[in-house]
Amino acid sequence: MTQPPPPPPQQPPQGGGFGPPQDQPPQDQPPQTPPPAAGPDLGKAPEPGYGYPQAPQAPQTPPPAAPQAPPTPPQGYGYPQGAPAPQPPQAPQGAPGYGYPGQQPGAYGQPQQAPYGQPGFGQPGYGQQPGYGYPQQPTMPYQPQAGQPGGGKKLNAQMLIIVAAVVAIALIIGGGVLYASSGKDEGRQNDTAGQSGGTGGTDDDNGGTTSGKEKAPSDPSAKVLFQVPAPEVKNDSTVVVSGSWLTDKAYVKSGIARIVGYDRDKGSELWKLPLSGPVCQASRHVTDDNLTAVLYQPAMPTKADPSHGCSQIALIDLDAGKRLWTKTVKTGDQLINFDNITLSGKTVAVGSTSGGAAFDVSGKLLWSPKPADSCYDAGYGGGDKLVAVRKCGSYDQRQLHIQTIDPKSGKVISEYKMTEGIEYASIVSTNPLVVAADVGDSAGDGSGISDFFSIDSKTGKLRTRISAPGEQFAARCEGITRVEACNLLAVGNDRLYLPTEEHDGTGKYSQTNEIVAFDLATGKQTGQRADAGDGYTISPLRMDGGNLIAYKRPPYDKGGQVVSISGTGFKETTLLQNPATDAVRDVETSMSPEYSEFLYAEGHLFMSKVYASKRSTVREKEYLAVGFGTS
């Protein structure tokens, strides 16, 4: 799982405090975004990958332009203040499933009312730099994550820790790329894992499905539908603009302290929803009637008051462009600042270092942190099921409990106890249940993944453990505060789909990679492999029934592609082919699956950034989002 140079300008690292001890306590005119602009004219060169040498190479082809090393995000307006807490060393891990005395499944959290009544994608996992506009909250330094294709060499573990400590706080406010999805989880972003196999098909007990919904057009050739100019940012600051969703009518994207719905073919504004402050985190899941949830700040940051906290929980109607309600949770008389947000069925769940809480879509509180509890909910994974990452034990003897819970009551259905000493875990998928962790800090590349754990969500028993060495596979998870922040992977057909690291292609300067499949029952590779093709880099986006939807980042002389890969024979079908002109390719390659949100559905591909920052040059045009579509 590749380790990049520092993140690019529009995508500073995400992070913030991890895990929430439940025994701890814990309007507005936003800046205006320019209207969408038609036609590409961004001037960034495509970025070549690097890899390990292989067999003798074919005759030389013109080399791609040198990759642009993403600069460290600037300090300034829009970042949290406060030094990150030191990260404890991780002890070597023993066998998975080590029991923890005295911790049994039972009542979950603290239901305060009667029982109630769904993402291309993770951010670079650097810590955050103190500055203006992010909530003040103790944070743990976080693991740097994979870089753009063609980025520099992997950093060693010591350097990663240093980098993480330097930039540790910026993402308390901002969730990442995380991650959007479309109505009914249809256009789920690559940061998601494809919880139930995506759209269409019939689910089995392990989350597998049959057929897909996406059909190949008669002509997959695409054009630029529209571009949304990057919002104006002042004072050398970087502001979170996380969150994008795709419905049958609209492409919806977060801006600076607002959410905007665009006609998905024309780019014209359908509606605009102002918020009191910047978005911190956005759920990747959407209900059947196109409701989703976000975390945001109660006010815009200023130099005098740079930290307002991510305390506002809102339910958004993506069809009407309305905020249906906003809620807060307190410990005593103190507002809780939350780190992550998700949605499962009709339940909105939020986690933090002060514990977890949940609301029904009606706005009714389902549970909130229990002050007397020695364990706490670091965060939740949503979608088909609701799964909590619950932290128990002392700081130097931590144990994570992976709990499948009833989203209506909070009752624990099953529980898997991870080996003591594993400090962070990520929910890759809730159905089937797959968890990622960097056991013993052995990944060595900041990807947050050394192993995947396939768990039976009914019994809590480990089905199998899959080793995924960082030097071989390119997926990554953040897991420190955003437990669903995994990208470059997908789950469906009771399989885990992972991209390999880039390696030399047949051309002298070309790079390529593959997607391989692991059986979640046995932990073994199935033997299925999807080749990117010379010069391309392939990344899973989501599942479409039993088929895998993937994006191919293009070489220097071609346009990118979206393909469907059949779950049985791994036959590849092209769904969308972007233009190969320099101008269009420059726009396309200014977004990458590692750092940006990617959504695809019904012949539409949308790419968007999750950070807005002051533009590097006055002549270079930058975009918040760009949409491509077939005829």
PDB file of N, CA and C in Angstrom, residues 406-446:
ATOM      1  N   ASP A 406     -27.877  -3.696  16.845  1.00  0.00           N
ATOM      2  CA  ASP A 406     -29.211  -3.380  16.326  1.00  0.00           C
ATOM      3  C   ASP A 406     -29.305  -1.867  16.166  1.00  0.00           C
ATOM      4  N   PRO A 407     -29.506  -1.368  14.945  1.00  0.00           N
ATOM      5  CA  PRO A 407     -29.523   0.087  14.759  1.00  0.00           C
ATOM      6  C   PRO A 407     -30.732   0.772  15.393  1.00  0.00           C
ATOM      7  N   LYS A 408     -31.740   0.006  15.785  1.00  0.00           N
ATOM      8  CA  LYS A 408     -32.914   0.610  16.408  1.00  0.00           C
ATOM      9  C   LYS A 408     -32.742   0.778  17.910  1.00  0.00           C
ATOM     10  N   SER A 409     -32.142  -0.225  18.554  1.00  0.00           N
ATOM     11  CA  SER A 409     -32.052  -0.200  20.016  1.00  0.00           C
ATOM     12  C   SER A 409     -30.634  -0.030  20.541  1.00  0.00           C
ATOM     13  N   GLY A 410     -29.643  -0.356  19.717  1.00  0.00           N
ATOM     14  CA  GLY A 410     -28.264  -0.338  20.189  1.00  0.00           C
ATOM     15  C   GLY A 410     -27.838  -1.642  20.830  1.00  0.00           C
ATOM     16  N   LYS A 411     -28.711  -2.642  20.854  1.00  0.00           N
ATOM     17  CA  LYS A 411     -28.370  -3.919  21.459  1.00  0.00           C
ATOM     18  C   LYS A 411     -27.289  -4.627  20.654  1.00  0.00           C
ATOM     19  N   VAL A 412     -26.311  -5.196  21.340  1.00  0.00           N
ATOM     20  CA  VAL A 412     -25.222  -5.905  20.675  1.00  0.00           C
ATOM     21  C   VAL A 412     -25.725  -7.260  20.174  1.00  0.00           C
ATOM     22  N   ILE A 413     -25.539  -7.511  18.886  1.00  0.00           N
ATOM     23  CA  ILE A 413     -25.941  -8.775  18.267  1.00  0.00           C
ATOM     24  C   ILE A 413     -24.792  -9.781  18.329  1.00  0.00           C
ATOM     25  N   SER A 414     -23.599  -9.316  18.020  1.00  0.00           N
ATOM     26  CA  SER A 414     -22.416 -10.173  18.084  1.00  0.00           C
ATOM     27  C   SER A 414     -21.198  -9.308  18.338  1.00  0.00           C
ATOM     28  N   GLU A 415     -20.110  -9.965  18.779  1.00  0.00           N
ATOM     29  CA  GLU A 415     -18.906  -9.216  19.124  1.00  0.00           C
ATOM     30  C   GLU A 415     -17.670 -10.056  18.822  1.00  0.00           C
ATOM     31  N   TYR A 416     -16.698  -9.414  18.193  1.00  0.00           N
ATOM     32  CA  TYR A 416     -15.388 -10.033  17.985  1.00  0.00           C
ATOM     33  C   TYR A 416     -14.352  -9.171  18.693  1.00  0.00           C
ATOM     34  N   LYS A 417     -13.539  -9.796  19.526  1.00  0.00           N
ATOM     35  CA  LYS A 417     -12.521  -9.070  20.272  1.00  0.00           C
ATOM     36  C   LYS A 417     -11.182  -9.232  19.578  1.00  0.00           C
ATOM     37  N   MET A 418     -10.608  -8.125  19.168  1.00  0.00           N
ATOM     38  CA  MET A 418      -9.323  -8.164  18.502  1.00  0.00           C
ATOM     39  C   MET A 418      -8.205  -8.324  19.524  1.00  0.00           C
ATOM     40  N   THR A 419      -7.060  -8.742  19.038  1.00  0.00           N
ATOM     41  CA  THR A 419      -5.913  -8.942  19.914  1.00  0.00           C
ATOM     42  C   THR A 419      -5.546  -7.649  20.631  1.00  0.00           C
ATOM     43  N   GLU A 420      -5.224  -7.751  21.897  1.00  0.00           N
ATOM     44  CA  GLU A 420      -4.796  -6.569  22.649  1.00  0.00           C
ATOM     45  C   GLU A 420      -3.590  -5.929  21.971  1.00  0.00           C
ATOM     46  N   GLY A 421      -3.575  -4.613  21.992  1.00  0.00           N
ATOM     47  CA  GLY A 421      -2.457  -3.882  21.413  1.00  0.00           C
ATOM     48  C   GLY A 421      -2.755  -3.329  20.032  1.00  0.00           C
ATOM     49  N   ILE A 422      -3.771  -3.854  19.351  1.00  0.00           N
ATOM     50  CA  ILE A 422      -4.180  -3.253  18.072  1.00  0.00           C
ATOM     51  C   ILE A 422      -4.949  -1.988  18.416  1.00  0.00           C
ATOM     52  N   GLU A 423      -4.368  -0.859  18.091  1.00  0.00           N
ATOM     53  CA  GLU A 423      -4.914   0.416  18.553  1.00  0.00           C
ATOM     54  C   GLU A 423      -6.053   0.924  17.675  1.00  0.00           C
ATOM     55  N   TYR A 424      -5.970   0.664  16.384  1.00  0.00           N
ATOM     56  CA  TYR A 424      -6.964   1.199  15.454  1.00  0.00           C
ATOM     57  C   TYR A 424      -7.462   0.102  14.524  1.00  0.00           C
ATOM     58  N   ALA A 425      -8.724   0.206  14.136  1.00  0.00           N
ATOM     59  CA  ALA A 425      -9.291  -0.726  13.161  1.00  0.00           C
ATOM     60  C   ALA A 425     -10.268   0.033  12.284  1.00  0.00           C
ATOM     61  N   SER A 426     -10.424  -0.434  11.061  1.00  0.00           N
ATOM     62  CA  SER A 426     -11.330   0.189  10.104  1.00  0.00           C
ATOM     63  C   SER A 426     -12.387  -0.813   9.664  1.00  0.00           C
ATOM     64  N   ILE A 427     -13.619  -0.325   9.500  1.00  0.00           N
ATOM     65  CA  ILE A 427     -14.694  -1.162   8.993  1.00  0.00           C
ATOM     66  C   ILE A 427     -14.682  -1.044   7.462  1.00  0.00           C
ATOM     67  N   VAL A 428     -14.250  -2.107   6.797  1.00  0.00           N
ATOM     68  CA  VAL A 428     -14.197  -2.129   5.338  1.00  0.00           C
ATOM     69  C   VAL A 428     -15.587  -2.384   4.775  1.00  0.00           C
ATOM     70  N   SER A 429     -16.324  -3.273   5.401  1.00  0.00           N
ATOM     71  CA  SER A 429     -17.672  -3.634   4.960  1.00  0.00           C
ATOM     72  C   SER A 429     -18.429  -4.159   6.166  1.00  0.00           C
ATOM     73  N   THR A 430     -19.755  -3.878   6.223  1.00  0.00           N
ATOM     74  CA  THR A 430     -20.566  -4.413   7.317  1.00  0.00           C
ATOM     75  C   THR A 430     -21.308  -5.675   6.911  1.00  0.00           C
ATOM     76  N   ASN A 431     -21.467  -5.914   5.602  1.00  0.00           N
ATOM     77  CA  ASN A 431     -22.152  -7.107   5.124  1.00  0.00           C
ATOM     78  C   ASN A 431     -21.578  -7.526   3.777  1.00  0.00           C
ATOM     79  N   PRO A 432     -20.686  -8.527   3.765  1.00  0.00           N
ATOM     80  CA  PRO A 432     -20.144  -9.267   4.902  1.00  0.00           C
ATOM     81  C   PRO A 432     -19.238  -8.378   5.750  1.00  0.00           C
ATOM     82  N   LEU A 433     -19.036  -8.780   6.989  1.00  0.00           N
ATOM     83  CA  LEU A 433     -18.241  -7.965   7.907  1.00  0.00           C
ATOM     84  C   LEU A 433     -16.753  -8.198   7.668  1.00  0.00           C
ATOM     85  N   VAL A 434     -16.072  -7.121   7.282  1.00  0.00           N
ATOM     86  CA  VAL A 434     -14.634  -7.163   7.035  1.00  0.00           C
ATOM     87  C   VAL A 434     -13.998  -5.970   7.751  1.00  0.00           C
ATOM     88  N   VAL A 435     -12.959  -6.246   8.511  1.00  0.00           N
ATOM     89  CA  VAL A 435     -12.248  -5.226   9.284  1.00  0.00           C
ATOM     90  C   VAL A 435     -10.790  -5.223   8.853  1.00  0.00           C
ATOM     91  N   ALA A 436     -10.196  -4.039   8.758  1.00  0.00           N
ATOM     92  CA  ALA A 436      -8.779  -3.902   8.421  1.00  0.00           C
ATOM     93  C   ALA A 436      -8.028  -3.331   9.613  1.00  0.00           C
ATOM     94  N   ALA A 437      -6.781  -3.761   9.797  1.00  0.00           N
ATOM     95  CA  ALA A 437      -5.943  -3.234  10.873  1.00  0.00           C
ATOM     96  C   ALA A 437      -4.478  -3.375  10.482  1.00  0.00           C
ATOM     97  N   ASP A 438      -3.658  -2.504  11.052  1.00  0.00           N
ATOM     98  CA  ASP A 438      -2.211  -2.609  10.890  1.00  0.00           C
ATOM     99  C   ASP A 438      -1.675  -3.272  12.153  1.00  0.00           C
ATOM    100  N   VAL A 439      -1.566  -4.578  12.108  1.00  0.00           N
ATOM    101  CA  VAL A 439      -1.211  -5.361  13.292  1.00  0.00           C
ATOM    102  C   VAL A 439       0.274  -5.189  13.603  1.00  0.00           C
ATOM    103  N   GLY A 440       0.561  -4.725  14.798  1.00  0.00           N
ATOM    104  CA  GLY A 440       1.938  -4.523  15.198  1.00  0.00           C
ATOM    105  C   GLY A 440       2.663  -3.472  14.389  1.00  0.00           C
ATOM    106  N   ASP A 441       1.891  -2.575  13.760  1.00  0.00           N
ATOM    107  CA  ASP A 441       2.486  -1.533  12.928  1.00  0.00           C
ATOM    108  C   ASP A 441       3.408  -2.150  11.883  1.00  0.00           C
ATOM    109  N   SER A 442       2.985  -3.304  11.360  1.00  0.00           N
ATOM    110  CA  SER A 442       3.857  -4.058  10.461  1.00  0.00           C
ATOM    111  C   SER A 442       3.709  -3.689   8.993  1.00  0.00           C
ATOM    112  N   ALA A 443       2.670  -2.914   8.647  1.00  0.00           N
ATOM    113  CA  ALA A 443       2.506  -2.542   7.237  1.00  0.00           C
ATOM    114  C   ALA A 443       3.709  -1.736   6.762  1.00  0.00           C
ATOM    115  N   GLY A 444       4.170  -0.825   7.613  1.00  0.00           N
ATOM    116  CA  GLY A 444       5.393  -0.095   7.319  1.00  0.00           C
ATOM    117  C   GLY A 444       5.284   0.967   6.260  1.00  0.00           C
ATOM    118  N   ASP A 445       4.063   1.230   5.762  1.00  0.00           N
ATOM    119  CA  ASP A 445       3.936   2.200   4.681  1.00  0.00           C
ATOM    120  C   ASP A 445       2.857   3.237   4.949  1.00  0.00           C
ATOM    121  N   GLY A 446       2.310   3.243   6.174  1.00  0.00           N
ATOM    122  CA  GLY A 446       1.289   4.232   6.499  1.00  0.00           C
ATOM    123  C   GLY A 446      -0.072   3.940   5.911  1.00  0.00           C
TER     124      GLY A 446
END
